[in-house]
Amino acid sequence: MTTALSSTIAVATRNYTLYDTGDVAGVDEVFASDLIDHNPVAGIASGIEGKRFLIGEVRDGFTGTRHEIVFQQELPDGWVVSHWRMTATHTGDAFGLSASGRPISLTGTDIVRVLDGRITEIYHVEDLLQLQWQLTR
């Protein structure tokens, strides 16, 4: 039996679609304008501007970007936890690294809060050491 995704999980999942398609303009549809990013990337704007930057970097630096949801669970009060894997090929300059042409596989975990149809808070952890090793080995 197939069940429809809850609207909360659908919004949380749409976040990954933005990265996969490079849709920077879609940030305003998915994230609240006063987004709280509890662990922004150092030196990058926090909140919604930080999300625009990160999606742009992934768009410009990688092709064939695809997120696979490994685990996802809706929690009380609009929270959703998602563990994901991103695969892509590093074909452009991104995050200060020149294009390597190498395939990458990166994992991460996000905990987001969805209120009124938009992500209002996010905690996220990406295995950046894994990414750095794949791009510079």
PDB file of C-alpha atoms in Angstrom:
ATOM      1  CA  MET A   1       0.000   0.000   0.000  1.00  0.00           C
ATOM      2  CA  THR A   2       1.383   3.413  -0.961  1.00  0.00           C
ATOM      3  CA  THR A   3       0.738   6.419   1.224  1.00  0.00           C
ATOM      4  CA  ALA A   4       1.169  10.061   0.334  1.00  0.00           C
ATOM      5  CA  LEU A   5       4.025  11.963   1.907  1.00  0.00           C
ATOM      6  CA  SER A   6       3.006  14.369   4.615  1.00  0.00           C
ATOM      7  CA  SER A   7       3.261  18.005   3.594  1.00  0.00           C
ATOM      8  CA  THR A   8       6.005  18.449   6.210  1.00  0.00           C
ATOM      9  CA  ILE A   9       8.131  15.660   4.719  1.00  0.00           C
ATOM     10  CA  ALA A  10       7.398  16.922   1.197  1.00  0.00           C
ATOM     11  CA  VAL A  11       8.798  20.366   2.091  1.00  0.00           C
ATOM     12  CA  ALA A  12      11.839  18.848   3.795  1.00  0.00           C
ATOM     13  CA  THR A  13      12.491  16.690   0.723  1.00  0.00           C
ATOM     14  CA  ARG A  14      12.082  19.621  -1.691  1.00  0.00           C
ATOM     15  CA  ASN A  15      15.256  21.070  -0.118  1.00  0.00           C
ATOM     16  CA  TYR A  16      17.286  18.316  -1.836  1.00  0.00           C
ATOM     17  CA  THR A  17      15.569  18.904  -5.172  1.00  0.00           C
ATOM     18  CA  LEU A  18      16.874  22.483  -5.100  1.00  0.00           C
ATOM     19  CA  TYR A  19      20.446  21.175  -4.878  1.00  0.00           C
ATOM     20  CA  ASP A  20      19.855  18.535  -7.551  1.00  0.00           C
ATOM     21  CA  THR A  21      18.414  21.046 -10.028  1.00  0.00           C
ATOM     22  CA  GLY A  22      20.467  24.096  -9.012  1.00  0.00           C
ATOM     23  CA  ASP A  23      17.230  26.032  -8.490  1.00  0.00           C
ATOM     24  CA  VAL A  24      18.478  29.006  -6.469  1.00  0.00           C
ATOM     25  CA  ALA A  25      15.200  30.883  -7.115  1.00  0.00           C
ATOM     26  CA  GLY A  26      13.279  28.034  -5.450  1.00  0.00           C
ATOM     27  CA  VAL A  27      14.882  28.869  -2.102  1.00  0.00           C
ATOM     28  CA  ASP A  28      12.106  31.377  -1.399  1.00  0.00           C
ATOM     29  CA  GLU A  29       9.476  28.661  -1.864  1.00  0.00           C
ATOM     30  CA  VAL A  30      11.138  26.196   0.500  1.00  0.00           C
ATOM     31  CA  PHE A  31      12.794  28.303   3.215  1.00  0.00           C
ATOM     32  CA  ALA A  32      11.290  30.993   5.444  1.00  0.00           C
ATOM     33  CA  SER A  33      12.794  34.445   4.944  1.00  0.00           C
ATOM     34  CA  ASP A  34      13.927  34.416   8.592  1.00  0.00           C
ATOM     35  CA  LEU A  35      15.466  30.924   8.399  1.00  0.00           C
ATOM     36  CA  ILE A  36      17.657  29.996  11.355  1.00  0.00           C
ATOM     37  CA  ASP A  37      20.648  27.897  10.299  1.00  0.00           C
ATOM     38  CA  HIS A  38      22.063  26.556  13.552  1.00  0.00           C
ATOM     39  CA  ASN A  39      25.419  25.635  12.021  1.00  0.00           C
ATOM     40  CA  PRO A  40      26.125  27.751   8.943  1.00  0.00           C
ATOM     41  CA  VAL A  41      29.257  27.232   6.897  1.00  0.00           C
ATOM     42  CA  ALA A  42      32.087  29.418   8.240  1.00  0.00           C
ATOM     43  CA  GLY A  43      32.429  32.621   6.285  1.00  0.00           C
ATOM     44  CA  ILE A  44      29.113  32.131   4.475  1.00  0.00           C
ATOM     45  CA  ALA A  45      26.009  34.204   5.145  1.00  0.00           C
ATOM     46  CA  SER A  46      23.602  32.516   7.534  1.00  0.00           C
ATOM     47  CA  GLY A  47      19.948  31.939   6.873  1.00  0.00           C
ATOM     48  CA  ILE A  48      18.298  32.070   3.478  1.00  0.00           C
ATOM     49  CA  GLU A  49      21.221  33.889   1.784  1.00  0.00           C
ATOM     50  CA  GLY A  50      23.513  31.094   2.901  1.00  0.00           C
ATOM     51  CA  LYS A  51      21.197  28.542   1.289  1.00  0.00           C
ATOM     52  CA  ARG A  52      21.228  30.507  -1.980  1.00  0.00           C
ATOM     53  CA  PHE A  53      25.031  30.527  -1.899  1.00  0.00           C
ATOM     54  CA  LEU A  54      25.348  26.797  -1.163  1.00  0.00           C
ATOM     55  CA  ILE A  55      22.872  25.747  -3.853  1.00  0.00           C
ATOM     56  CA  GLY A  56      24.705  27.983  -6.345  1.00  0.00           C
ATOM     57  CA  GLU A  57      28.065  26.440  -5.441  1.00  0.00           C
ATOM     58  CA  VAL A  58      26.706  22.913  -5.905  1.00  0.00           C
ATOM     59  CA  ARG A  59      25.069  23.936  -9.200  1.00  0.00           C
ATOM     60  CA  ASP A  60      28.262  25.542 -10.515  1.00  0.00           C
ATOM     61  CA  GLY A  61      30.683  22.906  -9.265  1.00  0.00           C
ATOM     62  CA  PHE A  62      28.939  19.614  -9.829  1.00  0.00           C
ATOM     63  CA  THR A  63      26.987  17.866 -12.572  1.00  0.00           C
ATOM     64  CA  GLY A  64      24.636  14.931 -12.274  1.00  0.00           C
ATOM     65  CA  THR A  65      23.871  15.899  -8.696  1.00  0.00           C
ATOM     66  CA  ARG A  66      21.464  13.458  -7.089  1.00  0.00           C
ATOM     67  CA  HIS A  67      20.297  13.161  -3.486  1.00  0.00           C
ATOM     68  CA  GLU A  68      19.058   9.824  -2.222  1.00  0.00           C
ATOM     69  CA  ILE A  69      17.119   9.799   1.040  1.00  0.00           C
ATOM     70  CA  VAL A  70      18.580   6.966   3.124  1.00  0.00           C
ATOM     71  CA  PHE A  71      16.329   7.559   6.131  1.00  0.00           C
ATOM     72  CA  GLN A  72      13.629  10.115   6.829  1.00  0.00           C
ATOM     73  CA  GLN A  73      11.245  10.453   9.757  1.00  0.00           C
ATOM     74  CA  GLU A  74       8.689  13.063  10.707  1.00  0.00           C
ATOM     75  CA  LEU A  75       8.899  14.099  14.348  1.00  0.00           C
ATOM     76  CA  PRO A  76       6.512  16.139  16.526  1.00  0.00           C
ATOM     77  CA  ASP A  77       6.123  19.904  16.166  1.00  0.00           C
ATOM     78  CA  GLY A  78       7.014  20.069  12.460  1.00  0.00           C
ATOM     79  CA  TRP A  79      10.487  18.542  12.743  1.00  0.00           C
ATOM     80  CA  VAL A  80      11.861  16.126  10.145  1.00  0.00           C
ATOM     81  CA  VAL A  81      15.151  14.222  10.306  1.00  0.00           C
ATOM     82  CA  SER A  82      16.712  13.115   7.022  1.00  0.00           C
ATOM     83  CA  HIS A  83      19.869  11.138   6.368  1.00  0.00           C
ATOM     84  CA  TRP A  84      20.956  11.444   2.733  1.00  0.00           C
ATOM     85  CA  ARG A  85      23.620  10.589   0.201  1.00  0.00           C
ATOM     86  CA  MET A  86      24.586  12.965  -2.617  1.00  0.00           C
ATOM     87  CA  THR A  87      26.372  11.733  -5.726  1.00  0.00           C
ATOM     88  CA  ALA A  88      27.741  13.961  -8.478  1.00  0.00           C
ATOM     89  CA  THR A  89      30.787  14.707 -10.614  1.00  0.00           C
ATOM     90  CA  HIS A  90      33.051  17.645  -9.748  1.00  0.00           C
ATOM     91  CA  THR A  91      33.128  19.445 -13.111  1.00  0.00           C
ATOM     92  CA  GLY A  92      33.403  23.098 -12.062  1.00  0.00           C
ATOM     93  CA  ASP A  93      35.038  25.291  -9.465  1.00  0.00           C
ATOM     94  CA  ALA A  94      33.259  25.065  -6.108  1.00  0.00           C
ATOM     95  CA  PHE A  95      34.075  25.822  -2.496  1.00  0.00           C
ATOM     96  CA  GLY A  96      37.524  27.087  -3.466  1.00  0.00           C
ATOM     97  CA  LEU A  97      38.514  23.910  -5.317  1.00  0.00           C
ATOM     98  CA  SER A  98      39.148  23.748  -9.047  1.00  0.00           C
ATOM     99  CA  ALA A  99      37.243  21.172 -11.064  1.00  0.00           C
ATOM    100  CA  SER A 100      38.761  17.711 -10.679  1.00  0.00           C
ATOM    101  CA  GLY A 101      36.437  15.659 -12.897  1.00  0.00           C
ATOM    102  CA  ARG A 102      36.125  13.169 -10.049  1.00  0.00           C
ATOM    103  CA  PRO A 103      32.905  11.491  -8.976  1.00  0.00           C
ATOM    104  CA  ILE A 104      31.893  12.112  -5.388  1.00  0.00           C
ATOM    105  CA  SER A 105      29.602  10.468  -2.881  1.00  0.00           C
ATOM    106  CA  LEU A 106      28.810  12.539   0.190  1.00  0.00           C
ATOM    107  CA  THR A 107      26.574  11.755   3.158  1.00  0.00           C
ATOM    108  CA  GLY A 108      24.854  14.061   5.594  1.00  0.00           C
ATOM    109  CA  THR A 109      22.058  14.432   8.093  1.00  0.00           C
ATOM    110  CA  ASP A 110      19.597  17.315   8.345  1.00  0.00           C
ATOM    111  CA  ILE A 111      17.069  18.125  11.037  1.00  0.00           C
ATOM    112  CA  VAL A 112      14.620  20.732   9.798  1.00  0.00           C
ATOM    113  CA  ARG A 113      11.532  22.376  11.223  1.00  0.00           C
ATOM    114  CA  VAL A 114       8.693  23.079   8.821  1.00  0.00           C
ATOM    115  CA  LEU A 115       6.084  25.660   9.803  1.00  0.00           C
ATOM    116  CA  ASP A 116       3.473  27.151   7.479  1.00  0.00           C
ATOM    117  CA  GLY A 117       4.878  25.240   4.511  1.00  0.00           C
ATOM    118  CA  ARG A 118       8.482  26.449   4.772  1.00  0.00           C
ATOM    119  CA  ILE A 119      11.656  25.348   6.526  1.00  0.00           C
ATOM    120  CA  THR A 120      12.186  27.738   9.447  1.00  0.00           C
ATOM    121  CA  GLU A 121      15.140  26.065  11.200  1.00  0.00           C
ATOM    122  CA  ILE A 122      17.866  23.677  10.114  1.00  0.00           C
ATOM    123  CA  TYR A 123      20.596  21.708  11.819  1.00  0.00           C
ATOM    124  CA  HIS A 124      22.862  19.943   9.320  1.00  0.00           C
ATOM    125  CA  VAL A 125      26.011  17.845   9.271  1.00  0.00           C
ATOM    126  CA  GLU A 126      27.832  16.871   6.090  1.00  0.00           C
ATOM    127  CA  ASP A 127      30.856  14.588   5.899  1.00  0.00           C
ATOM    128  CA  LEU A 128      33.122  17.318   4.509  1.00  0.00           C
ATOM    129  CA  LEU A 129      36.297  15.375   5.284  1.00  0.00           C
ATOM    130  CA  GLN A 130      34.992  12.621   3.029  1.00  0.00           C
ATOM    131  CA  LEU A 131      34.292  15.197   0.297  1.00  0.00           C
ATOM    132  CA  GLN A 132      37.699  16.850   0.634  1.00  0.00           C
ATOM    133  CA  TRP A 133      39.472  13.504   0.396  1.00  0.00           C
ATOM    134  CA  GLN A 134      37.551  12.551  -2.759  1.00  0.00           C
ATOM    135  CA  LEU A 135      38.322  15.879  -4.434  1.00  0.00           C
ATOM    136  CA  THR A 136      41.999  16.186  -3.514  1.00  0.00           C
ATOM    137  CA  ARG A 137      43.404  12.622  -3.409  1.00  0.00           C
TER     138      ARG A 137
END
